[in-house]
mmCIF file of C-alpha atoms and ligand atoms in Angstrom:
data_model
loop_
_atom_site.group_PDB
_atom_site.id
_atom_site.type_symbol
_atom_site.label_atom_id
_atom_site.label_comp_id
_atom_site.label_asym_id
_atom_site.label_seq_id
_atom_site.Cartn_x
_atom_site.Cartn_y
_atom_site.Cartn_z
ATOM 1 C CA UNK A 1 0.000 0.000 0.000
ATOM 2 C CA UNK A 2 1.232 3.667 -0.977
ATOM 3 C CA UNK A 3 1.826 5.893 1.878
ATOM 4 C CA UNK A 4 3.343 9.230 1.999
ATOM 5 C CA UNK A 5 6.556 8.761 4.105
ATOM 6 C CA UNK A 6 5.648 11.732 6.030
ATOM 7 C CA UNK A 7 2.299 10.281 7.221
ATOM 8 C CA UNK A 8 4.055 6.955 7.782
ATOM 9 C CA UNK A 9 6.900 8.374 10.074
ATOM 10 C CA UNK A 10 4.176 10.550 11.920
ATOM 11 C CA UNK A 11 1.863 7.758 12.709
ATOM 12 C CA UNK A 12 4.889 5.743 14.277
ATOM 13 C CA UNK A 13 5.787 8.843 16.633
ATOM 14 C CA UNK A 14 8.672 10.621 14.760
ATOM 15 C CA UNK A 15 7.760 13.711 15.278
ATOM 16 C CA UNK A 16 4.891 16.532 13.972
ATOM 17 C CA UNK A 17 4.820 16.776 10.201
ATOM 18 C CA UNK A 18 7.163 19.646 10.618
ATOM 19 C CA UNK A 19 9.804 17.712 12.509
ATOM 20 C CA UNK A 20 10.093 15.169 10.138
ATOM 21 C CA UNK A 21 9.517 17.086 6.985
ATOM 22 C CA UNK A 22 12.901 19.051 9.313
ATOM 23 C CA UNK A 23 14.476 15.336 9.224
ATOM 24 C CA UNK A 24 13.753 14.486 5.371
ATOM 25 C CA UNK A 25 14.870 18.194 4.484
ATOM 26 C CA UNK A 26 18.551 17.102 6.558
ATOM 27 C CA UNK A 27 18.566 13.717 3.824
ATOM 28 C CA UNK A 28 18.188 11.053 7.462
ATOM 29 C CA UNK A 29 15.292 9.657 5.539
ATOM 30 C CA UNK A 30 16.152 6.627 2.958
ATOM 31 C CA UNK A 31 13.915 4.480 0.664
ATOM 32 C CA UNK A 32 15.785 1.383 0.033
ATOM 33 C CA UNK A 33 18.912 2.631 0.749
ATOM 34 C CA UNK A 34 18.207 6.146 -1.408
ATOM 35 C CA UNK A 35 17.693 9.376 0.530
ATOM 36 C CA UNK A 36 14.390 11.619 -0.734
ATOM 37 C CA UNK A 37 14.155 15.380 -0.221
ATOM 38 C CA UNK A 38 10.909 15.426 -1.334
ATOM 39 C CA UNK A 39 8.699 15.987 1.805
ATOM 40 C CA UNK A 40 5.615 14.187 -0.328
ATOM 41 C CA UNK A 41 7.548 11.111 -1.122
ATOM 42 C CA UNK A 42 5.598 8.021 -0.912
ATOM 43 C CA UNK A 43 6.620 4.042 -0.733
ATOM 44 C CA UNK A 44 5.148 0.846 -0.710
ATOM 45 C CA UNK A 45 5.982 0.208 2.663
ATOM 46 C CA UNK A 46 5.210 -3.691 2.395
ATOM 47 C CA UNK A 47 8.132 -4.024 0.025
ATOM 48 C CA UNK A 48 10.394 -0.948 0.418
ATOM 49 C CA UNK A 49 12.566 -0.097 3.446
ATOM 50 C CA UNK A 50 12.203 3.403 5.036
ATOM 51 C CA UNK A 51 15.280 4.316 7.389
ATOM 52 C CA UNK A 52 15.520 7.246 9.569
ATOM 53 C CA UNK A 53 19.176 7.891 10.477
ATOM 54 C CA UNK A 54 20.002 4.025 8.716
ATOM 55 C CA UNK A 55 17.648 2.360 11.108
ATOM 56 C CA UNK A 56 14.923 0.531 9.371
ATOM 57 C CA UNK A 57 11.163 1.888 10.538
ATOM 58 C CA UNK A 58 8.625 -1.225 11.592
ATOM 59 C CA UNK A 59 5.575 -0.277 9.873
ATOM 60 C CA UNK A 60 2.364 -2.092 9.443
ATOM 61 C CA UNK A 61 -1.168 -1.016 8.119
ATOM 62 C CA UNK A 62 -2.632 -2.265 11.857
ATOM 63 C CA UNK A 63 -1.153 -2.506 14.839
ATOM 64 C CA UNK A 64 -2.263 -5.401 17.097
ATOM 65 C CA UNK A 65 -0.566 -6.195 20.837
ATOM 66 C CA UNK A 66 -1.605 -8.384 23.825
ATOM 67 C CA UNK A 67 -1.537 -6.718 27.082
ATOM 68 C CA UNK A 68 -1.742 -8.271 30.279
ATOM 69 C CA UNK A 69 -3.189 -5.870 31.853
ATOM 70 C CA UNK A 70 -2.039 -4.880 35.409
ATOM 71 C CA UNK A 71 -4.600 -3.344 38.213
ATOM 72 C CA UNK A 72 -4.258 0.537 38.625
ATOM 73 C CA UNK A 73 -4.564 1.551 35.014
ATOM 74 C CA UNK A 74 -7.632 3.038 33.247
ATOM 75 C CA UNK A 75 -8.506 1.279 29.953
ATOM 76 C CA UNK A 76 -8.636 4.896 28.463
ATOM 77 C CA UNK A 77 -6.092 6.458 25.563
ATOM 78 C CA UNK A 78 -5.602 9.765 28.072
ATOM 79 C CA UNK A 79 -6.073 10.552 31.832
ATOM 80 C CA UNK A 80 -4.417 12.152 34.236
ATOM 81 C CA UNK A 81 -3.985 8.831 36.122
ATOM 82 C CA UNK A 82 -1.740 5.519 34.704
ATOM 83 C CA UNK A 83 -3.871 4.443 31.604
ATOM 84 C CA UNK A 84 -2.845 1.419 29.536
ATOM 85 C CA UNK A 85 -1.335 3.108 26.689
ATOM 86 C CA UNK A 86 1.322 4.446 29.435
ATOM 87 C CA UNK A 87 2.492 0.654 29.106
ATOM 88 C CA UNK A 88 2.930 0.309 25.261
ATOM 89 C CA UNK A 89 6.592 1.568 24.596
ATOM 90 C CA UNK A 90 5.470 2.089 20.586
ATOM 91 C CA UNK A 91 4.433 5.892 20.379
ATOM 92 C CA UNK A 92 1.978 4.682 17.418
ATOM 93 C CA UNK A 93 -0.621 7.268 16.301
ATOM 94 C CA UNK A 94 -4.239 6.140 16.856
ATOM 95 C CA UNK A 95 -3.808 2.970 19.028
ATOM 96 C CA UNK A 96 -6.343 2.609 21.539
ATOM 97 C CA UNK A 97 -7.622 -0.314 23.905
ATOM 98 C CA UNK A 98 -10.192 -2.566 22.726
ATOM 99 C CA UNK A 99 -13.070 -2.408 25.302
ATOM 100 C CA UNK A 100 -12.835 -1.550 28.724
ATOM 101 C CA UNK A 101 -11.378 -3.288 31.630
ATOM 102 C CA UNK A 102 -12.097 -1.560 34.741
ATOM 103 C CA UNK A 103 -8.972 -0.290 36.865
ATOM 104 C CA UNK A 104 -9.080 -2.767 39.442
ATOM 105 C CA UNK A 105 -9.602 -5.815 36.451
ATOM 106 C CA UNK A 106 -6.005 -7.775 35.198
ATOM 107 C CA UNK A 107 -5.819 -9.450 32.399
ATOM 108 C CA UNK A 108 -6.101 -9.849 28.768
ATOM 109 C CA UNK A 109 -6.812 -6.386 26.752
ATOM 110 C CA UNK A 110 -6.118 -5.868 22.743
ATOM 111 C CA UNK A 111 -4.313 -2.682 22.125
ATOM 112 C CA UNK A 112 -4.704 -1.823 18.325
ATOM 113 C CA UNK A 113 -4.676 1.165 15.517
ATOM 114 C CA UNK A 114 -7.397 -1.408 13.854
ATOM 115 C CA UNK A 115 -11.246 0.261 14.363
ATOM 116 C CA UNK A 116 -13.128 -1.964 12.012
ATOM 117 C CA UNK A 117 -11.859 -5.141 13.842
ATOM 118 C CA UNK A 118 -12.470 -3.486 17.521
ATOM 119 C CA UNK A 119 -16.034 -2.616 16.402
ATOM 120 C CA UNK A 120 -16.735 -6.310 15.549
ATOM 121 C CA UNK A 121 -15.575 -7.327 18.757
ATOM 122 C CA UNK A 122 -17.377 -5.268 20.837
ATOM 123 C CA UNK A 123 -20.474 -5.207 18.777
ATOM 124 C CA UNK A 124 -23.430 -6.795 20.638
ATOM 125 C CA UNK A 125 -24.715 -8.070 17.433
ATOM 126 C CA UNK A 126 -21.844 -11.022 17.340
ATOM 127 C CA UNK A 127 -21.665 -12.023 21.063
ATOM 128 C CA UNK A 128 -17.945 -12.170 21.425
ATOM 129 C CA UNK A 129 -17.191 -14.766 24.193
ATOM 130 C CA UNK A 130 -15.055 -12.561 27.042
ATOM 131 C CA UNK A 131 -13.708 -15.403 29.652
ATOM 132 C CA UNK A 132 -12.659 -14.366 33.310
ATOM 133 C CA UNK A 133 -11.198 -15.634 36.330
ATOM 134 C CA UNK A 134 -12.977 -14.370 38.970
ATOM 135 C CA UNK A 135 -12.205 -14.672 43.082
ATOM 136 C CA UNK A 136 -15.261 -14.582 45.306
ATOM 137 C CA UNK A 137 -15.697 -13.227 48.779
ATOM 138 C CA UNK A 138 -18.107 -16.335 49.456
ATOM 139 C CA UNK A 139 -17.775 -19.752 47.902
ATOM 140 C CA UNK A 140 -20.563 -19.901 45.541
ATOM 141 C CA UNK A 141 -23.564 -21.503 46.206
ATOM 142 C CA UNK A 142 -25.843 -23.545 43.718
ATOM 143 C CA UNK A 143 -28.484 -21.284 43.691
ATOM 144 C CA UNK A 144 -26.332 -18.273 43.230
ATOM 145 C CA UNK A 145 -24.810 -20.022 39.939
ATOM 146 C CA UNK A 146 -28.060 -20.949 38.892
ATOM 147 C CA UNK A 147 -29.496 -17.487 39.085
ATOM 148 C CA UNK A 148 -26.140 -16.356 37.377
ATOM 149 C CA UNK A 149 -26.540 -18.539 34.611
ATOM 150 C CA UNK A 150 -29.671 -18.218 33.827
ATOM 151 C CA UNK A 151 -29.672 -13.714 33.038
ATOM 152 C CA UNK A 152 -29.744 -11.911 36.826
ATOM 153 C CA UNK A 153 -31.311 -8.835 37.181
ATOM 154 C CA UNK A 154 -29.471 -5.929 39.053
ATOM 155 C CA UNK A 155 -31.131 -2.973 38.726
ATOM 156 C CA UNK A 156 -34.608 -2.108 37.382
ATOM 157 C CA UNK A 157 -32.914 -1.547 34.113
ATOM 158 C CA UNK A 158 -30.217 -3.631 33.905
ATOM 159 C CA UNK A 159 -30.797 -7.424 33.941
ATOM 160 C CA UNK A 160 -27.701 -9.128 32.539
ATOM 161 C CA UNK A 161 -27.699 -12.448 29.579
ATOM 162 C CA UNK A 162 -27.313 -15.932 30.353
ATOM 163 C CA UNK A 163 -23.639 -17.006 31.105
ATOM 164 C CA UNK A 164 -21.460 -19.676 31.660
ATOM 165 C CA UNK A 165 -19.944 -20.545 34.987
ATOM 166 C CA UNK A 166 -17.048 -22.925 35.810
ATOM 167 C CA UNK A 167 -16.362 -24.193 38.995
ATOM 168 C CA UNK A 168 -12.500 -23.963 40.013
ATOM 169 C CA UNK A 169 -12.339 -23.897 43.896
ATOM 170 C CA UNK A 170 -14.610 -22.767 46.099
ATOM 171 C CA UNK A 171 -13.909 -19.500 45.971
ATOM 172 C CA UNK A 172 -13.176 -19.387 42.040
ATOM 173 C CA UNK A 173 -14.821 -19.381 39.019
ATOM 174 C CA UNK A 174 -14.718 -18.978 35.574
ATOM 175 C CA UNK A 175 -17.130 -16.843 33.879
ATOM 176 C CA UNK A 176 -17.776 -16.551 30.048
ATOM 177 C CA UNK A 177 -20.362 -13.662 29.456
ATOM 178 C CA UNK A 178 -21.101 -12.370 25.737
ATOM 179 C CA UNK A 179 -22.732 -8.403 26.762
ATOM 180 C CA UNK A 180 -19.684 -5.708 27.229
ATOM 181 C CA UNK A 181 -21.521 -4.110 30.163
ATOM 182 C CA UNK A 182 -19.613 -1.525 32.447
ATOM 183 C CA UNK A 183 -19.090 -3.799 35.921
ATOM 184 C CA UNK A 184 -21.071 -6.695 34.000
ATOM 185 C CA UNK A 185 -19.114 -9.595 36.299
ATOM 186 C CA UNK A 186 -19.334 -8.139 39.610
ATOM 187 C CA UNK A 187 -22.593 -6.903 39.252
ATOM 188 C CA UNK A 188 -23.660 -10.192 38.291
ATOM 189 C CA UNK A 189 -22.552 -11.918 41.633
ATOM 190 C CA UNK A 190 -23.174 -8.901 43.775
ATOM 191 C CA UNK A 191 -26.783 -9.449 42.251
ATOM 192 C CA UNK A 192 -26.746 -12.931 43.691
ATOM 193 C CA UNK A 193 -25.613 -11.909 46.666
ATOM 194 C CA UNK A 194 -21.781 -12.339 46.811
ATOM 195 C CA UNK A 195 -18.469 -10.066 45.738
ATOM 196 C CA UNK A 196 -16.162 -10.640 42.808
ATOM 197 C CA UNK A 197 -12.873 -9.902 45.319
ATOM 198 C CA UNK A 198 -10.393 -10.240 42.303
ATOM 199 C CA UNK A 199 -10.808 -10.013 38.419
ATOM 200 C CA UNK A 200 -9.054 -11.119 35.445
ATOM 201 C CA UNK A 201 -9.857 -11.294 31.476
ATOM 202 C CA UNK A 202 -8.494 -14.437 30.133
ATOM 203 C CA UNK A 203 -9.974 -14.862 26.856
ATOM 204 C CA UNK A 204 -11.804 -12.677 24.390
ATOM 205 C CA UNK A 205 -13.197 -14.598 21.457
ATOM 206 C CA UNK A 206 -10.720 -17.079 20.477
ATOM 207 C CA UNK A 207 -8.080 -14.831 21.770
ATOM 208 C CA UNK A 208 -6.226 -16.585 24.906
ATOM 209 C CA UNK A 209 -3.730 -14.450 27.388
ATOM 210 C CA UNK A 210 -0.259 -15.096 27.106
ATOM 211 C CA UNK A 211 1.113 -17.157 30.032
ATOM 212 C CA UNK A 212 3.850 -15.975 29.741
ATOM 213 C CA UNK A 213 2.915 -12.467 30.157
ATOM 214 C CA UNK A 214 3.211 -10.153 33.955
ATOM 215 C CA UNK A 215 1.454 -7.839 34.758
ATOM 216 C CA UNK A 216 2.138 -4.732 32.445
ATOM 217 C CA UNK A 217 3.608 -6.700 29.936
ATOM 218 C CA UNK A 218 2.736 -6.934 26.053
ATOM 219 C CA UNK A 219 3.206 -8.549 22.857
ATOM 220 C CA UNK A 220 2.441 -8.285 19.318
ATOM 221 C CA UNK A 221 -0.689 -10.714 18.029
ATOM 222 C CA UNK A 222 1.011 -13.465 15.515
ATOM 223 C CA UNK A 223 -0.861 -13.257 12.437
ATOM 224 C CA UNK A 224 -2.667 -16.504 13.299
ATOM 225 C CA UNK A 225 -4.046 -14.978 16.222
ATOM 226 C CA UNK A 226 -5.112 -11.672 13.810
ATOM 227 C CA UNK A 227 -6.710 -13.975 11.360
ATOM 228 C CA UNK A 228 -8.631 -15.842 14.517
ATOM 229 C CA UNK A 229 -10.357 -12.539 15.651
ATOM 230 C CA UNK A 230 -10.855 -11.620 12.064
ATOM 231 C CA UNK A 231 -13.049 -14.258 11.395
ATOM 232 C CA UNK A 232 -16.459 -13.719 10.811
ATOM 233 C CA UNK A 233 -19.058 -14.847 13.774
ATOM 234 C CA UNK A 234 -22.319 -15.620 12.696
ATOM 235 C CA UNK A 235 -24.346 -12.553 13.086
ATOM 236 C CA UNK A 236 -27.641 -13.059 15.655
ATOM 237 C CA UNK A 237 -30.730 -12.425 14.608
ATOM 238 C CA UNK A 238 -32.777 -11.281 17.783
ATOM 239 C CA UNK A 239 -31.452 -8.610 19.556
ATOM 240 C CA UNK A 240 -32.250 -8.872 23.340
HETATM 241 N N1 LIG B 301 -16.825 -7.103 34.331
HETATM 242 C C1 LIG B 301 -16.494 -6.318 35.383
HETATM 243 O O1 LIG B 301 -17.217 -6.256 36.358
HETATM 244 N N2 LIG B 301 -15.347 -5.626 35.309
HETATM 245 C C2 LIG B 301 -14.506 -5.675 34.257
HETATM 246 O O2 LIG B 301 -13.468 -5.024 34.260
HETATM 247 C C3 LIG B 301 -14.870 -6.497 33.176
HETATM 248 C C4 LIG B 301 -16.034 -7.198 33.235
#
């Protein structure tokens, strides 16, 4: 894809359009080895290298990264608090988190430049599958689980869809809910009657949370794991 090299270098952080139009100006900028002077260049950036100062620039139409997210961030692109771009070292224009964790919630988040794909995921016309681990104040009881499952009410406007609940201990549980309500999981067991004591995303559609991941850290998606959230989920026909 043709991209002006100005555009290209500002998305990734270089600098305003004056800075690096400065830079391109001062020859630092290469196209396969070549320096331009023209501050409206373009390349094919999926088969030309673009150096600034001989190192090569890692572009790509979408950015995509993992993040394990840690507790004490907001799941917001600015704040005056920590917020989870604070953890991505990449200055890339126009990344943002995909959904909303709240700041106390760990876990898997998608950090990406890629709206169209973030849309689909948190449409409530496909029902993405979000898994969690959740630790509860009180072991959970039958009845509580049942009521769970089967769509609790918790306000007089909000009554939440059927879910899935696995059994891990006592006091844990796995929960797999398909709404992208704001406090969906611990509303759901406060609504039964118990307290969600500790949070964390582990899966959001077939995308699973690196292991090998802390708290705070990232990584880029492979481009299996791209194609796997790409792919199309069968559109439901009755809106609840
Ligand atoms: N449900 C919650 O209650 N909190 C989250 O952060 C995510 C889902």
């Amino acid at each position: 894809m043709k991209i002006r090299v100005d555009k290209l270098l500002a998305n990734l952080g270089y600098g305003t359009r004056n800075e690096i139009h400065k830079l391109i100006r001062q020859g630092a900028v290469t196209i396969d080895g070549e320096i331009i002077r023209n501050i409206s260049a373009h390349t094919d950036a999926d088969v030309q290298t673009v150096c600034v100062y001989d190192e090569p620039v890692d572009y790509r139409e979408e950015y995509y990264f993992m993040l394990n997210k840690p507790a004490g961030y907001l799941s917001v692109t600015e704040s005056d608090e920590p917020n989870v771009l604070d953890l991505i070292a990449e200055k890339i224009k126009g990344l943002f988190p995909c959904g909303r964790l709240d700041k106390d919630t760990e876990g898997l988040l998608l950090i990406t430049t890629d709206g169209k794909l973030a849309h689909e995921l948190l449409s409530p016309k496909y029902r993405i599958e979000k898994e969690y681990e959740a630790v509860l104040r009180d072991p959970l009881k039958a009845e509580q689980k049942q009521k769970i499952e089967a769509g609790i009410r918790y306000d007089s406007e909000t009554v939440y869809r059927p879910c899935v609940i696995r059994e891990l201990s006592e006091n844990t549980v796995r929960v797999i809910v398909t709404e992208g309500k704001y406090h969906e999981v611990k509303n759901m067991f406060s609504a039964a009657g118990n307290e969600v004591m500790h949070l964390k995303r582990i899966r959001m559609k077939d995308l699973i949370l690196d292991g090998s991941l802390a708290p705070g850290e990232y990584r880029e998606l492979t481009e299996e794991e791209i194609e796997a959230l790409r792919r199309p989920s069968p559109v439901l026909k009755q809106e609840v």
